[in-house]
């Protein structure tokens, strides 16, 4: 009987050890002590008018009801990012992607946009915005959900504020203050 108890304890210990080892396989936690915080400021020029528009409506809302918010419409963009609100100021990148009108009662956009940088040490790097943009608010917060290049594995947020908006054409200039966290 004592041999059977010892065998049972031994088998239980081995099973517990195997379970603990298996648990460590699927849980791999890395503690990062150092992060880099980068702050960027630029202006986003969304232009529907002129000879070379940077934004086009690619899908019109397909509904018999007319929403003041253009609910259901999709816009493709390749917007310049500049240092100042002046469209002729230094070009630092491009915002490429799409946004759609996601609000029936408020002008709220759902955005999937890559901010591609083309200047200095940021050349070739990008940040990704994916989330809701309540564009009728003069100031709003947007999520930064990733990036490439020096912004690989980035997370953060962008504070967007409308600098200029033409309600007839849809042309807009939006200031962005971006805070990004990356591992060193």
Short mmCIF file of C-alpha atoms in Angstrom, two decimals:
data_model
loop_
_atom_site.label_atom_id
_atom_site.label_comp_id
_atom_site.label_asym_id
_atom_site.label_seq_id
_atom_site.Cartn_x
_atom_site.Cartn_y
_atom_site.Cartn_z
CA UNK A 1 0.00 0.00 0.00
CA UNK A 2 2.85 2.43 0.83
CA UNK A 3 4.41 1.72 -2.59
CA UNK A 4 1.09 2.48 -4.26
CA UNK A 5 0.82 5.82 -2.35
CA UNK A 6 4.40 6.74 -3.28
CA UNK A 7 3.66 5.89 -6.92
CA UNK A 8 0.50 8.02 -6.83
CA UNK A 9 2.42 11.01 -5.36
CA UNK A 10 5.18 10.61 -7.95
CA UNK A 11 2.70 10.46 -10.87
CA UNK A 12 0.83 13.50 -9.45
CA UNK A 13 4.06 15.50 -9.18
CA UNK A 14 5.07 14.60 -12.73
CA UNK A 15 1.64 15.57 -14.03
CA UNK A 16 1.80 18.90 -12.17
CA UNK A 17 5.27 19.56 -13.56
CA UNK A 18 4.11 18.78 -17.11
CA UNK A 19 1.09 21.08 -16.64
CA UNK A 20 3.30 23.92 -15.41
CA UNK A 21 5.66 23.48 -18.35
CA UNK A 22 2.72 23.44 -20.79
CA UNK A 23 1.33 26.59 -19.21
CA UNK A 24 4.61 28.44 -19.77
CA UNK A 25 4.49 27.59 -23.46
CA UNK A 26 1.37 29.64 -24.11
CA UNK A 27 2.20 32.45 -21.71
CA UNK A 28 5.25 34.37 -22.74
CA UNK A 29 5.43 37.73 -21.04
CA UNK A 30 8.20 40.19 -21.75
CA UNK A 31 8.60 43.18 -19.48
CA UNK A 32 9.89 46.18 -21.37
CA UNK A 33 11.57 48.78 -19.25
CA UNK A 34 12.35 51.35 -21.92
CA UNK A 35 10.04 53.06 -24.35
CA UNK A 36 10.46 55.92 -26.74
CA UNK A 37 7.80 58.61 -26.84
CA UNK A 38 7.54 60.54 -30.12
CA UNK A 39 5.39 63.63 -30.59
CA UNK A 40 4.53 64.71 -34.14
CA UNK A 41 2.62 67.74 -35.38
CA UNK A 42 1.40 68.17 -38.94
CA UNK A 43 -1.61 69.19 -41.06
CA UNK A 44 -3.79 66.85 -43.12
CA UNK A 45 -5.22 68.38 -46.35
CA UNK A 46 -8.42 66.61 -47.51
CA UNK A 47 -9.28 68.16 -50.89
CA UNK A 48 -12.23 67.16 -53.09
CA UNK A 49 -11.96 70.13 -55.49
CA UNK A 50 -9.51 71.38 -58.12
CA UNK A 51 -7.52 69.68 -60.85
CA UNK A 52 -5.85 67.16 -58.56
CA UNK A 53 -8.18 66.18 -55.68
CA UNK A 54 -6.64 64.14 -52.88
CA UNK A 55 -9.98 62.69 -51.77
CA UNK A 56 -12.71 61.08 -53.89
CA UNK A 57 -16.07 59.61 -53.02
CA UNK A 58 -15.69 56.04 -54.20
CA UNK A 59 -19.05 54.72 -52.96
CA UNK A 60 -22.18 56.84 -52.75
CA UNK A 61 -24.71 55.93 -50.07
CA UNK A 62 -27.10 53.34 -51.55
CA UNK A 63 -30.32 54.25 -49.82
CA UNK A 64 -33.61 55.93 -50.59
CA UNK A 65 -33.33 57.93 -47.37
CA UNK A 66 -31.12 61.01 -47.62
CA UNK A 67 -28.92 61.39 -44.55
CA UNK A 68 -27.43 64.82 -43.86
CA UNK A 69 -24.34 62.92 -42.66
CA UNK A 70 -23.95 61.07 -46.01
CA UNK A 71 -24.27 57.84 -43.97
CA UNK A 72 -22.87 54.89 -45.93
CA UNK A 73 -20.57 56.86 -48.23
CA UNK A 74 -16.92 55.78 -48.62
CA UNK A 75 -14.04 58.15 -49.46
CA UNK A 76 -10.56 57.11 -50.65
CA UNK A 77 -7.73 59.48 -49.78
CA UNK A 78 -4.13 60.24 -50.66
CA UNK A 79 -3.87 63.48 -48.68
CA UNK A 80 -0.70 65.52 -48.23
CA UNK A 81 0.66 66.01 -44.69
CA UNK A 82 2.41 69.35 -44.26
CA UNK A 83 4.27 71.25 -41.54
CA UNK A 84 1.80 74.18 -41.48
CA UNK A 85 -1.82 74.66 -42.57
CA UNK A 86 -0.56 76.25 -45.80
CA UNK A 87 -0.88 73.61 -48.55
CA UNK A 88 2.39 74.90 -50.03
CA UNK A 89 4.39 74.34 -46.83
CA UNK A 90 6.91 71.53 -46.49
CA UNK A 91 5.47 68.09 -47.35
CA UNK A 92 6.34 65.54 -44.62
CA UNK A 93 4.13 62.65 -45.70
CA UNK A 94 0.81 61.41 -47.04
CA UNK A 95 -2.34 60.04 -45.43
CA UNK A 96 -3.50 57.10 -47.54
CA UNK A 97 -6.53 54.93 -46.98
CA UNK A 98 -10.25 55.32 -46.62
CA UNK A 99 -12.97 56.60 -44.39
CA UNK A 100 -16.69 56.08 -44.39
CA UNK A 101 -19.60 57.95 -42.93
CA UNK A 102 -20.70 55.72 -40.05
CA UNK A 103 -23.17 58.01 -38.27
CA UNK A 104 -26.84 58.32 -39.12
CA UNK A 105 -27.45 61.36 -36.93
CA UNK A 106 -23.96 62.82 -36.38
CA UNK A 107 -21.12 63.24 -38.86
CA UNK A 108 -18.90 60.43 -37.57
CA UNK A 109 -16.32 58.69 -39.73
CA UNK A 110 -14.83 55.23 -39.44
CA UNK A 111 -11.21 55.50 -40.57
CA UNK A 112 -8.57 53.08 -41.83
CA UNK A 113 -5.67 55.38 -42.72
CA UNK A 114 -1.91 54.95 -42.98
CA UNK A 115 0.15 58.06 -42.24
CA UNK A 116 3.22 57.54 -44.45
CA UNK A 117 6.17 59.78 -43.66
CA UNK A 118 8.69 60.96 -46.28
CA UNK A 119 10.97 63.31 -44.38
CA UNK A 120 14.28 62.94 -42.54
CA UNK A 121 14.69 60.07 -40.09
CA UNK A 122 10.99 59.19 -40.43
CA UNK A 123 11.25 58.58 -44.20
CA UNK A 124 9.68 55.22 -45.03
CA UNK A 125 7.98 54.82 -41.65
CA UNK A 126 4.23 54.88 -41.11
CA UNK A 127 1.54 54.98 -38.44
CA UNK A 128 -1.90 53.37 -38.66
CA UNK A 129 -5.15 54.99 -37.57
CA UNK A 130 -8.13 52.67 -37.21
CA UNK A 131 -11.23 53.85 -35.41
CA UNK A 132 -14.05 56.32 -35.13
CA UNK A 133 -13.56 60.01 -35.85
CA UNK A 134 -16.49 62.17 -34.66
CA UNK A 135 -15.61 64.75 -37.32
CA UNK A 136 -18.34 67.23 -36.34
CA UNK A 137 -16.48 67.83 -33.05
CA UNK A 138 -13.85 70.56 -33.42
CA UNK A 139 -11.32 68.46 -31.42
CA UNK A 140 -11.26 64.66 -31.24
CA UNK A 141 -8.99 61.76 -30.26
CA UNK A 142 -8.10 58.96 -32.69
CA UNK A 143 -6.31 55.69 -31.93
CA UNK A 144 -2.86 54.88 -33.32
CA UNK A 145 -2.92 51.08 -33.55
CA UNK A 146 0.42 50.24 -35.16
CA UNK A 147 3.18 51.30 -37.45
CA UNK A 148 6.16 50.38 -39.59
CA UNK A 149 9.84 51.34 -39.74
CA UNK A 150 10.91 53.26 -36.64
CA UNK A 151 7.26 53.09 -35.54
CA UNK A 152 7.09 49.27 -35.61
CA UNK A 153 4.74 48.02 -32.86
CA UNK A 154 3.62 51.60 -32.14
CA UNK A 155 0.64 52.52 -30.06
CA UNK A 156 -0.69 55.90 -29.19
CA UNK A 157 -3.21 58.55 -30.04
CA UNK A 158 -3.76 61.53 -32.30
CA UNK A 159 -5.55 64.69 -31.26
CA UNK A 160 -7.18 66.09 -34.39
CA UNK A 161 -8.55 69.61 -34.61
CA UNK A 162 -10.35 71.10 -37.57
CA UNK A 163 -8.42 74.11 -38.83
CA UNK A 164 -10.55 74.75 -41.94
CA UNK A 165 -13.73 73.18 -43.36
CA UNK A 166 -15.74 74.18 -46.42
CA UNK A 167 -19.24 72.72 -45.98
CA UNK A 168 -20.05 73.15 -49.69
CA UNK A 169 -17.02 71.37 -51.19
CA UNK A 170 -16.04 69.15 -48.24
CA UNK A 171 -12.44 70.42 -48.41
CA UNK A 172 -10.79 70.39 -44.99
CA UNK A 173 -7.50 71.07 -43.27
CA UNK A 174 -7.07 69.18 -40.01
CA UNK A 175 -4.24 69.67 -37.53
CA UNK A 176 -2.83 66.52 -35.94
CA UNK A 177 -0.86 66.27 -32.69
CA UNK A 178 0.28 62.66 -32.43
CA UNK A 179 1.83 60.90 -29.43
CA UNK A 180 3.38 57.50 -30.17
CA UNK A 181 4.97 54.94 -27.84
CA UNK A 182 7.51 52.44 -29.21
CA UNK A 183 9.95 50.04 -27.58
CA UNK A 184 13.60 51.04 -27.62
#
